[in-house]
Amino acid sequence: MGLLALTTTELLDRFASVDPTPGGGSAAALAGATAAALVTMVCRMPKTRTGDPRERGRLDGALADARAAGDQLRRLVDEDSAAYDAVMAAYRLPKATGDEKAARKRAIDAAVSLATEVPLRTAEACMIVLGTAAGAANDGNPNALSDARTAAALAWAGLKGAAENVRINLAGSADPSPMRSRIESLERAADVTLGGLGLTPASPRTTGGS
Amino acid sequence: MGLLALTTTELLDRFASVDPTPGGGSAAALAGATAAALVTMVCRMPKTRTGDPRERGRLDGALADARAAGDQLRRLVDEDSAAYDAVMAAYRLPKATGDEKAARKRAIDAAVSLATEVPLRTAEACMIVLGTAAGAANDGNPNALSDARTAAALAWAGLKGAAENVRINLAGSADPSPMRSRIESLERAADVTLGGLGLTPASPRTTGGS
């Protein structure tokens, strides 16, 4: 049974348990999925910011993107935990003989590679959600502006959390440079998008709520 | 039945529905509760960063704080939606006579006041979680560093999302200045804590995962 089939209370209790999974990577994907759901709500509202039909067109596009990225992030909640469980299982393989050692090393390398790729996909999906949240804040119903901006903050946090998990796994990876470059590029893009909404720590928002 | 008794899939679908609740305020509380759960996991691990007994003492304190704030944030997921539902119900009260208008205005003022207070409590609880996440990153098992840092990003996002909801409601509040001052003070504290972890957009982290 997947983690999202648990009640939310049960899922939170699973995060809180001392077992390593589900951990930060799944929590990052959950934050991204929550952000995608909020964007979906805003884009579904009949009213747009000014009523300009071009706003409706852009919101329809954002809705499709947020739903696709949200569906992917829901799957990534489970995939991240499964990938990390596979890493731990590979480390438990026997290493008595030379053959066993070689097989174990191959299994570990393959599992670490997947456990790095999964949070990278989470970061990519969170970046899409962050972009749609910015769109919903610009074009959506002004009554839902705080929902769109909350979604942006959550998608940014999901991306940052995923990036932490990518980096942890890159430390044990054979050729980390291309993936490191990809995740740093995503982080810069996320920081710029959040800054465009005035949500960065560097420039705290001081105007009113709308 | 409370929102957290739904499966996580159902809760995400409720966020995505066009109904205004649950919305950004509940999503912010959920992000904070998820962060608190991750901090709880890290603090429960037997191993500390260096094995210094003072680390264990500090982690035990962080564990107690994270659990209390996490329990509060779980309740705030429901309380935020209930508070917003009460605002909408007050706006639907009859306003045909002068007495009805006066009663409706009092009901709206009281409901808006509560709908501002609830996300302020969410922001305060997220600030506590953010502090415990920083503590867990400093003193906790290095293998869980990415979990602690993910928790910090999620707690920051929960606080920012809650602040958006406070501000939206302050726009309709009689005397907004004390609450505005409180929420801006929390936002500054959150930005400083996140910056101390190198997680701010202003200073992207360029070193490795540990």
Tab-separated table of C-alpha atoms in Angstrom:
chain	number	residue	atom	x	y	z
A	1	MET	CA	0.000	0.000	0.000
A	2	GLY	CA	1.335	3.416	-0.910
A	3	LEU	CA	2.130	6.064	1.680
A	4	LEU	CA	-0.620	8.386	0.415
A	5	ALA	CA	-3.227	5.706	1.139
A	6	LEU	CA	-2.456	6.167	4.834
A	7	THR	CA	-4.460	8.746	6.722
A	8	THR	CA	-2.528	11.984	6.981
A	9	THR	CA	-2.121	11.436	10.721
A	10	GLU	CA	-0.592	8.014	10.047
A	11	LEU	CA	1.715	9.447	7.376
A	12	LEU	CA	2.923	12.189	9.739
A	13	ASP	CA	3.541	9.523	12.401
A	14	ARG	CA	5.578	7.538	9.862
A	15	PHE	CA	7.724	10.620	9.149
A	16	ALA	CA	8.191	11.068	12.916
A	17	SER	CA	9.223	7.460	13.578
A	18	VAL	CA	12.919	6.713	13.968
A	19	ASP	CA	12.881	4.557	10.798
A	20	PRO	CA	14.785	6.384	8.065
A	21	THR	CA	11.935	6.076	5.538
A	22	PRO	CA	9.816	7.944	4.786
A	23	GLY	CA	12.222	10.833	5.277
A	24	GLY	CA	13.093	14.228	3.871
A	25	GLY	CA	12.885	13.193	0.207
A	26	SER	CA	9.295	11.966	0.578
A	27	ALA	CA	8.411	15.019	2.686
A	28	ALA	CA	9.785	17.273	-0.063
A	29	ALA	CA	7.635	15.503	-2.657
A	30	LEU	CA	4.582	15.827	-0.366
A	31	ALA	CA	5.171	19.571	-0.017
A	32	GLY	CA	5.388	19.865	-3.805
A	33	ALA	CA	2.193	17.828	-4.227
A	34	THR	CA	0.406	20.069	-1.703
A	35	ALA	CA	1.579	23.151	-3.592
A	36	ALA	CA	0.352	21.662	-6.875
A	37	ALA	CA	-3.060	21.031	-5.293
A	38	LEU	CA	-3.324	24.664	-4.143
A	39	VAL	CA	-2.407	25.907	-7.632
A	40	THR	CA	-5.053	23.582	-9.066
A	41	MET	CA	-7.649	25.145	-6.753
A	42	VAL	CA	-6.743	28.695	-7.790
A	43	CYS	CA	-6.702	27.864	-11.510
A	44	ARG	CA	-10.094	26.148	-11.254
A	45	MET	CA	-11.806	29.277	-9.896
A	46	PRO	CA	-14.033	30.906	-12.532
A	47	LYS	CA	-12.818	34.419	-11.731
A	48	THR	CA	-9.432	35.666	-12.973
A	49	ARG	CA	-7.472	38.682	-11.809
A	50	THR	CA	-8.986	41.306	-14.140
A	51	GLY	CA	-11.302	39.178	-16.324
A	52	ASP	CA	-9.017	39.474	-19.347
A	53	PRO	CA	-9.571	36.292	-21.456
A	54	ARG	CA	-5.790	35.903	-21.843
A	55	GLU	CA	-5.606	35.324	-18.077
A	56	ARG	CA	-8.023	32.399	-18.435
A	57	GLY	CA	-5.898	30.952	-21.211
A	58	ARG	CA	-2.739	31.165	-19.132
A	59	LEU	CA	-4.494	29.732	-16.046
A	60	ASP	CA	-5.769	26.776	-18.099
A	61	GLY	CA	-2.193	26.063	-19.134
A	62	ALA	CA	-0.976	26.384	-15.542
A	63	LEU	CA	-3.782	24.060	-14.406
A	64	ALA	CA	-2.687	21.318	-16.813
A	65	ASP	CA	0.967	21.696	-15.804
A	66	ALA	CA	0.194	21.763	-12.059
A	67	ARG	CA	-1.985	18.659	-12.288
A	68	ALA	CA	0.638	16.686	-14.228
A	69	ALA	CA	3.461	17.751	-11.905
A	70	GLY	CA	1.236	17.122	-8.870
A	71	ASP	CA	0.429	13.589	-10.034
A	72	GLN	CA	4.138	12.926	-10.516
A	73	LEU	CA	4.968	14.330	-7.058
A	74	ARG	CA	2.366	12.065	-5.432
A	75	ARG	CA	4.140	9.081	-7.010
A	76	LEU	CA	7.528	10.454	-5.945
A	77	VAL	CA	6.477	10.354	-2.259
A	78	ASP	CA	6.585	6.553	-2.512
A	79	GLU	CA	9.425	6.336	-5.028
A	80	ASP	CA	11.806	8.289	-2.810
A	81	SER	CA	11.252	5.970	0.147
A	82	ALA	CA	11.565	2.877	-2.061
A	83	ALA	CA	14.820	4.169	-3.559
A	84	TYR	CA	16.328	4.782	-0.138
A	85	ASP	CA	15.160	1.381	1.141
A	86	ALA	CA	16.955	-0.188	-1.868
A	87	VAL	CA	20.205	1.583	-0.922
A	88	MET	CA	20.038	0.207	2.613
A	89	ALA	CA	19.201	-3.296	1.294
A	90	ALA	CA	22.217	-3.167	-1.044
A	91	TYR	CA	24.518	-2.280	1.858
A	92	ARG	CA	23.243	-5.382	3.697
A	93	LEU	CA	24.309	-7.740	0.853
A	94	PRO	CA	26.987	-10.327	1.768
A	95	LYS	CA	30.621	-9.360	1.276
A	96	ALA	CA	32.525	-12.518	2.304
A	97	THR	CA	34.092	-13.345	-1.076
A	98	GLY	CA	35.557	-11.258	-3.879
A	99	ASP	CA	32.582	-12.064	-6.118
A	100	GLU	CA	30.149	-11.049	-3.387
A	101	LYS	CA	32.038	-7.822	-2.811
A	102	ALA	CA	31.941	-6.965	-6.515
A	103	ALA	CA	28.215	-7.775	-6.780
A	104	ARG	CA	27.495	-5.752	-3.655
A	105	LYS	CA	29.396	-2.764	-5.010
A	106	ARG	CA	27.460	-2.883	-8.293
A	107	ALA	CA	24.159	-3.104	-6.387
A	108	ILE	CA	25.093	-0.166	-4.149
A	109	ASP	CA	26.162	1.992	-7.107
A	110	ALA	CA	22.927	1.271	-8.969
A	111	ALA	CA	20.784	1.952	-5.890
A	112	VAL	CA	22.601	5.196	-5.028
A	113	SER	CA	22.243	6.336	-8.627
A	114	LEU	CA	18.466	5.820	-8.490
A	115	ALA	CA	18.268	7.419	-5.023
A	116	THR	CA	19.922	10.501	-6.543
A	117	GLU	CA	17.783	10.542	-9.681
A	118	VAL	CA	14.475	10.360	-7.754
A	119	PRO	CA	14.928	13.588	-5.718
A	120	LEU	CA	16.258	15.278	-8.863
A	121	ARG	CA	12.912	14.461	-10.505
A	122	THR	CA	11.178	15.803	-7.388
A	123	ALA	CA	13.104	19.057	-7.727
A	124	GLU	CA	12.223	19.313	-11.422
A	125	ALA	CA	8.518	18.754	-10.709
A	126	CYS	CA	8.613	21.294	-7.832
A	127	MET	CA	10.137	23.828	-10.233
A	128	ILE	CA	7.192	23.333	-12.602
A	129	VAL	CA	4.758	23.778	-9.689
A	130	LEU	CA	6.607	26.913	-8.547
A	131	GLY	CA	6.244	28.383	-12.036
A	132	THR	CA	2.518	27.624	-12.101
A	133	ALA	CA	2.140	29.141	-8.609
A	134	ALA	CA	3.735	32.361	-9.860
A	135	GLY	CA	1.333	32.285	-12.813
A	136	ALA	CA	-1.658	31.727	-10.529
A	137	ALA	CA	-0.539	34.649	-8.353
A	138	ASN	CA	-0.296	36.903	-11.423
A	139	ASP	CA	-3.446	35.844	-13.288
A	140	GLY	CA	-5.706	34.210	-10.699
A	141	ASN	CA	-8.606	35.351	-8.527
A	142	PRO	CA	-7.202	38.022	-6.166
A	143	ASN	CA	-9.156	36.428	-3.288
A	144	ALA	CA	-6.893	33.395	-3.694
A	145	LEU	CA	-3.624	35.322	-3.883
A	146	SER	CA	-2.490	34.038	-0.482
A	147	ASP	CA	-3.159	30.462	-1.651
A	148	ALA	CA	-1.006	30.953	-4.758
A	149	ARG	CA	1.777	32.570	-2.743
A	150	THR	CA	1.640	29.806	-0.105
A	151	ALA	CA	1.924	27.291	-2.937
A	152	ALA	CA	5.024	29.105	-4.216
A	153	ALA	CA	6.700	28.966	-0.788
A	154	LEU	CA	5.872	25.250	-0.402
A	155	ALA	CA	7.104	24.366	-3.909
A	156	TRP	CA	10.356	26.266	-3.232
A	157	ALA	CA	10.808	24.358	0.045
A	158	GLY	CA	10.087	21.048	-1.693
A	159	LEU	CA	12.721	21.843	-4.311
A	160	LYS	CA	15.281	22.812	-1.664
A	161	GLY	CA	14.563	19.683	0.376
A	162	ALA	CA	14.908	17.522	-2.738
A	163	ALA	CA	18.195	19.264	-3.551
A	164	GLU	CA	19.529	18.369	-0.091
A	165	ASN	CA	18.780	14.730	-0.828
A	166	VAL	CA	20.403	14.894	-4.258
A	167	ARG	CA	23.572	16.327	-2.720
A	168	ILE	CA	23.742	13.776	0.106
A	169	ASN	CA	23.637	10.972	-2.463
A	170	LEU	CA	26.042	12.672	-4.872
A	171	ALA	CA	28.691	12.417	-2.141
A	172	GLY	CA	28.702	8.636	-2.788
A	173	SER	CA	28.333	8.883	-6.559
A	174	ALA	CA	30.968	8.062	-9.181
A	175	ASP	CA	30.591	11.082	-11.479
A	176	PRO	CA	28.622	13.753	-9.638
A	177	SER	CA	29.346	16.807	-11.752
A	178	PRO	CA	26.478	16.699	-14.341
A	179	MET	CA	23.821	16.052	-11.676
A	180	ARG	CA	25.324	18.646	-9.370
A	181	SER	CA	25.142	21.168	-12.173
A	182	ARG	CA	21.493	20.266	-12.878
A	183	ILE	CA	20.376	20.601	-9.268
A	184	GLU	CA	22.215	23.883	-8.743
A	185	SER	CA	20.625	25.271	-11.885
A	186	LEU	CA	17.179	24.297	-10.565
A	187	GLU	CA	17.922	25.930	-7.214
A	188	ARG	CA	18.952	29.175	-8.905
A	189	ALA	CA	15.783	29.167	-11.021
A	190	ALA	CA	13.668	28.553	-7.914
A	191	ASP	CA	15.361	31.382	-6.025
A	192	VAL	CA	14.748	33.775	-8.933
A	193	THR	CA	11.071	32.806	-9.192
A	194	LEU	CA	10.534	33.177	-5.453
A	195	GLY	CA	12.335	36.521	-5.551
A	196	GLY	CA	10.027	37.671	-8.346
A	197	LEU	CA	7.136	37.175	-5.927
A	198	GLY	CA	8.902	39.163	-3.205
A	199	LEU	CA	9.046	36.030	-1.046
A	200	THR	CA	12.806	35.767	-0.591
A	201	PRO	CA	14.414	36.244	2.806
A	202	ALA	CA	16.652	38.834	1.138
A	203	SER	CA	13.709	41.117	0.367
A	204	PRO	CA	10.936	40.545	2.908
A	205	ARG	CA	7.518	41.595	1.697
A	206	THR	CA	6.300	44.706	3.461
A	207	THR	CA	3.192	45.628	1.472
A	208	GLY	CA	-0.343	44.431	2.169
A	209	GLY	CA	-1.861	41.085	1.314
A	210	SER	CA	-3.072	41.931	-2.182
B	1	MET	CA	-14.198	14.204	10.993
B	2	GLY	CA	-10.930	16.103	10.925
B	3	LEU	CA	-8.976	16.695	7.725
B	4	LEU	CA	-6.029	14.585	8.946
B	5	ALA	CA	-8.315	11.556	9.289
B	6	LEU	CA	-8.668	11.597	5.491
B	7	THR	CA	-6.153	9.602	3.489
B	8	THR	CA	-3.384	11.854	2.222
B	9	THR	CA	-4.653	11.376	-1.338
B	10	GLU	CA	-8.112	12.550	-0.252
B	11	LEU	CA	-6.647	15.538	1.607
B	12	LEU	CA	-4.622	16.576	-1.450
B	13	ASP	CA	-7.781	16.267	-3.568
B	14	ARG	CA	-9.605	18.509	-1.070
B	15	PHE	CA	-6.859	21.141	-1.421
B	16	ALA	CA	-7.172	20.866	-5.219
B	17	SER	CA	-10.964	21.246	-5.277
B	18	VAL	CA	-12.397	24.642	-6.178
B	19	ASP	CA	-13.905	24.996	-2.662
B	20	PRO	CA	-11.972	27.657	-0.759
B	21	THR	CA	-11.331	25.378	2.247
B	22	PRO	CA	-9.024	23.732	2.962
B	23	GLY	CA	-6.725	26.354	1.458
B	24	GLY	CA	-3.332	27.920	1.938
B	25	GLY	CA	-3.642	28.349	5.697
B	26	SER	CA	-4.277	24.643	6.264
B	27	ALA	CA	-1.546	23.741	3.752
B	28	ALA	CA	0.895	25.951	5.659
B	29	ALA	CA	0.022	24.171	8.925
B	30	LEU	CA	0.436	20.774	7.210
B	31	ALA	CA	3.906	21.769	5.968
B	32	GLY	CA	4.830	22.807	9.508
B	33	ALA	CA	3.481	19.535	10.929
B	34	THR	CA	5.497	17.575	8.348
B	35	ALA	CA	8.629	19.513	9.303
B	36	ALA	CA	7.975	18.816	13.000
B	37	ALA	CA	7.671	15.098	12.223
B	38	LEU	CA	11.031	15.081	10.394
B	39	VAL	CA	12.697	16.867	13.325
B	40	THR	CA	11.146	14.296	15.662
B	41	MET	CA	12.699	11.482	13.587
B	42	VAL	CA	16.174	13.057	13.658
B	43	CYS	CA	16.028	13.756	17.414
B	44	ARG	CA	14.902	10.185	18.140
B	45	MET	CA	17.986	8.657	16.474
B	46	PRO	CA	20.421	7.277	19.073
B	47	LYS	CA	23.476	8.756	17.334
B	48	THR	CA	24.318	12.452	17.660
B	49	ARG	CA	26.711	14.506	15.552
B	50	THR	CA	29.899	13.878	17.509
B	51	GLY	CA	28.651	11.806	20.453
B	52	ASP	CA	29.090	14.689	22.914
B	53	PRO	CA	26.468	14.184	25.693
B	54	ARG	CA	25.524	17.865	25.488
B	55	GLU	CA	24.249	17.181	21.943
B	56	ARG	CA	21.897	14.530	23.339
B	57	GLY	CA	20.629	16.981	25.946
B	58	ARG	CA	19.919	19.637	23.332
B	59	LEU	CA	18.286	17.098	20.989
B	60	ASP	CA	16.002	15.906	23.797
B	61	GLY	CA	14.881	19.489	24.313
B	62	ALA	CA	14.340	19.962	20.574
B	63	LEU	CA	12.364	16.707	20.468
B	64	ALA	CA	9.953	17.899	23.160
B	65	ASP	CA	9.513	21.276	21.449
B	66	ALA	CA	9.037	19.754	17.985
B	67	ARG	CA	6.446	17.285	19.252
B	68	ALA	CA	4.430	19.965	21.057
B	69	ALA	CA	4.562	22.359	18.088
B	70	GLY	CA	3.795	19.486	15.709
B	71	ASP	CA	0.715	18.482	17.710
B	72	GLN	CA	-0.469	22.092	17.639
B	73	LEU	CA	0.116	22.358	13.885
B	74	ARG	CA	-1.912	19.196	13.268
B	75	ARG	CA	-4.834	20.846	15.092
B	76	LEU	CA	-4.280	24.087	13.168
B	77	VAL	CA	-4.844	22.285	9.833
B	78	ASP	CA	-8.504	21.941	10.848
B	79	GLU	CA	-8.756	25.183	12.802
B	80	ASP	CA	-7.658	27.295	9.835
B	81	SER	CA	-10.342	25.827	7.586
B	82	ALA	CA	-12.997	26.181	10.288
B	83	ALA	CA	-12.031	29.820	10.872
B	84	TYR	CA	-12.313	30.659	7.180
B	85	ASP	CA	-15.635	28.807	6.878
B	86	ALA	CA	-16.928	30.964	9.764
B	87	VAL	CA	-15.928	34.155	7.903
B	88	MET	CA	-17.872	33.059	4.833
B	89	ALA	CA	-20.881	32.074	6.986
B	90	ALA	CA	-20.860	35.483	8.669
B	91	TYR	CA	-20.902	37.236	5.284
B	92	ARG	CA	-24.018	35.216	4.386
B	93	LEU	CA	-25.981	36.520	7.423
B	94	PRO	CA	-29.108	38.579	6.621
B	95	LYS	CA	-28.696	42.336	6.255
B	96	ALA	CA	-32.245	43.547	5.568
B	97	THR	CA	-32.709	45.672	8.724
B	98	GLY	CA	-30.442	47.939	10.721
B	99	ASP	CA	-30.309	45.408	13.565
B	100	GLU	CA	-29.402	42.623	11.164
B	101	LYS	CA	-26.703	44.762	9.597
B	102	ALA	CA	-25.189	45.544	13.006
B	103	ALA	CA	-25.301	41.892	14.095
B	104	ARG	CA	-23.772	40.806	10.778
B	105	LYS	CA	-20.960	43.336	11.118
B	106	ARG	CA	-20.161	42.116	14.643
B	107	ALA	CA	-20.154	38.491	13.442
B	108	ILE	CA	-17.864	39.325	10.505
B	109	ASP	CA	-15.447	41.277	12.714
B	110	ALA	CA	-15.244	38.426	15.234
B	111	ALA	CA	-14.777	35.803	12.511
B	112	VAL	CA	-12.101	37.811	10.686
B	113	SER	CA	-10.297	38.365	13.966
B	114	LEU	CA	-10.163	34.602	14.612
B	115	ALA	CA	-9.200	33.910	10.983
B	116	THR	CA	-6.232	36.237	11.507
B	117	GLU	CA	-5.256	34.816	14.903
B	118	VAL	CA	-5.220	31.194	13.672
B	119	PRO	CA	-2.527	31.626	10.962
B	120	LEU	CA	-0.559	33.791	13.392
B	121	ARG	CA	-0.488	30.787	15.742
B	122	THR	CA	0.550	28.637	12.774
B	123	ALA	CA	3.435	31.004	12.066
B	124	GLU	CA	4.496	30.950	15.723
B	125	ALA	CA	4.461	27.148	15.822
B	126	CYS	CA	6.386	26.968	12.508
B	127	MET	CA	9.022	29.286	14.014
B	128	ILE	CA	9.479	26.853	16.908
B	129	VAL	CA	9.785	23.956	14.465
B	130	LEU	CA	12.301	25.916	12.377
B	131	GLY	CA	14.422	26.489	15.486
B	132	THR	CA	14.331	22.786	16.380
B	133	ALA	CA	15.242	21.900	12.774
B	134	ALA	CA	18.316	24.122	13.006
B	135	GLY	CA	19.174	22.411	16.299
B	136	ALA	CA	18.735	18.960	14.758
B	137	ALA	CA	20.987	19.980	11.849
B	138	ASN	CA	23.676	21.147	14.273
B	139	ASP	CA	23.526	18.334	16.857
B	140	GLY	CA	21.845	15.384	15.119
B	141	ASN	CA	23.078	12.284	13.319
B	142	PRO	CA	24.997	13.500	10.226
B	143	ASN	CA	23.271	10.801	8.129
B	144	ALA	CA	20.007	12.675	8.767
B	145	LEU	CA	21.355	16.138	7.966
B	146	SER	CA	19.309	16.337	4.758
B	147	ASP	CA	16.168	15.466	6.762
B	148	ALA	CA	16.835	18.271	9.249
B	149	ARG	CA	17.563	20.767	6.472
B	150	THR	CA	14.444	19.712	4.547
B	151	ALA	CA	12.461	20.255	7.757
B	152	ALA	CA	13.927	23.752	8.041
B	153	ALA	CA	12.881	24.643	4.477
B	154	LEU	CA	9.351	23.273	5.035
B	155	ALA	CA	8.918	25.090	8.361
B	156	TRP	CA	10.079	28.342	6.741
B	157	ALA	CA	7.566	27.842	3.910
B	158	GLY	CA	4.796	27.080	6.400
B	159	LEU	CA	5.582	30.279	8.275
B	160	LYS	CA	5.618	32.337	5.059
B	161	GLY	CA	2.342	30.799	3.907
B	162	ALA	CA	0.740	31.506	7.272
B	163	ALA	CA	2.023	35.087	7.098
B	164	GLU	CA	0.302	35.529	3.728
B	165	ASN	CA	-2.967	34.483	5.335
B	166	VAL	CA	-2.472	36.800	8.295
B	167	ARG	CA	-1.882	39.739	5.948
B	168	ILE	CA	-4.897	38.966	3.746
B	169	ASN	CA	-7.143	39.035	6.814
B	170	LEU	CA	-5.473	42.090	8.350
B	171	ALA	CA	-6.670	44.049	5.320
B	172	GLY	CA	-10.215	43.710	6.738
B	173	SER	CA	-9.237	44.171	10.392
B	174	ALA	CA	-10.016	47.150	12.590
B	175	ASP	CA	-6.594	47.670	14.238
B	176	PRO	CA	-4.025	45.735	12.263
B	177	SER	CA	-0.801	47.271	13.520
B	178	PRO	CA	0.064	45.020	16.525
B	179	MET	CA	-0.596	41.813	14.592
B	180	ARG	CA	1.254	43.127	11.543
B	181	SER	CA	4.225	43.878	13.742
B	182	ARG	CA	4.107	40.362	15.257
B	183	ILE	CA	3.971	38.572	11.916
B	184	GLU	CA	6.739	40.685	10.399
B	185	SER	CA	8.918	39.978	13.416
B	186	LEU	CA	8.326	36.232	12.960
B	187	GLU	CA	9.185	36.479	9.272
B	188	ARG	CA	12.461	38.244	10.023
B	189	ALA	CA	13.374	35.620	12.637
B	190	ALA	CA	12.580	32.837	10.158
B	191	ASP	CA	14.699	34.454	7.455
B	192	VAL	CA	17.639	34.782	9.848
B	193	THR	CA	17.374	31.136	10.955
B	194	LEU	CA	17.153	29.884	7.379
B	195	GLY	CA	20.096	32.096	6.450
B	196	GLY	CA	22.109	30.604	9.303
B	197	LEU	CA	21.680	27.223	7.594
B	198	GLY	CA	22.824	28.635	4.244
B	199	LEU	CA	19.377	27.907	2.818
B	200	THR	CA	18.367	31.413	1.783
B	201	PRO	CA	17.870	32.339	-1.857
B	202	ALA	CA	20.248	35.230	-1.221
B	203	SER	CA	23.139	32.888	-0.436
B	204	PRO	CA	22.626	29.615	-2.297
B	205	ARG	CA	24.479	26.707	-0.772
B	206	THR	CA	27.378	25.588	-2.930
B	207	THR	CA	29.153	23.109	-0.662
B	208	GLY	CA	28.463	19.382	-0.423
B	209	GLY	CA	25.677	17.612	1.380
B	210	SER	CA	27.323	17.394	4.790
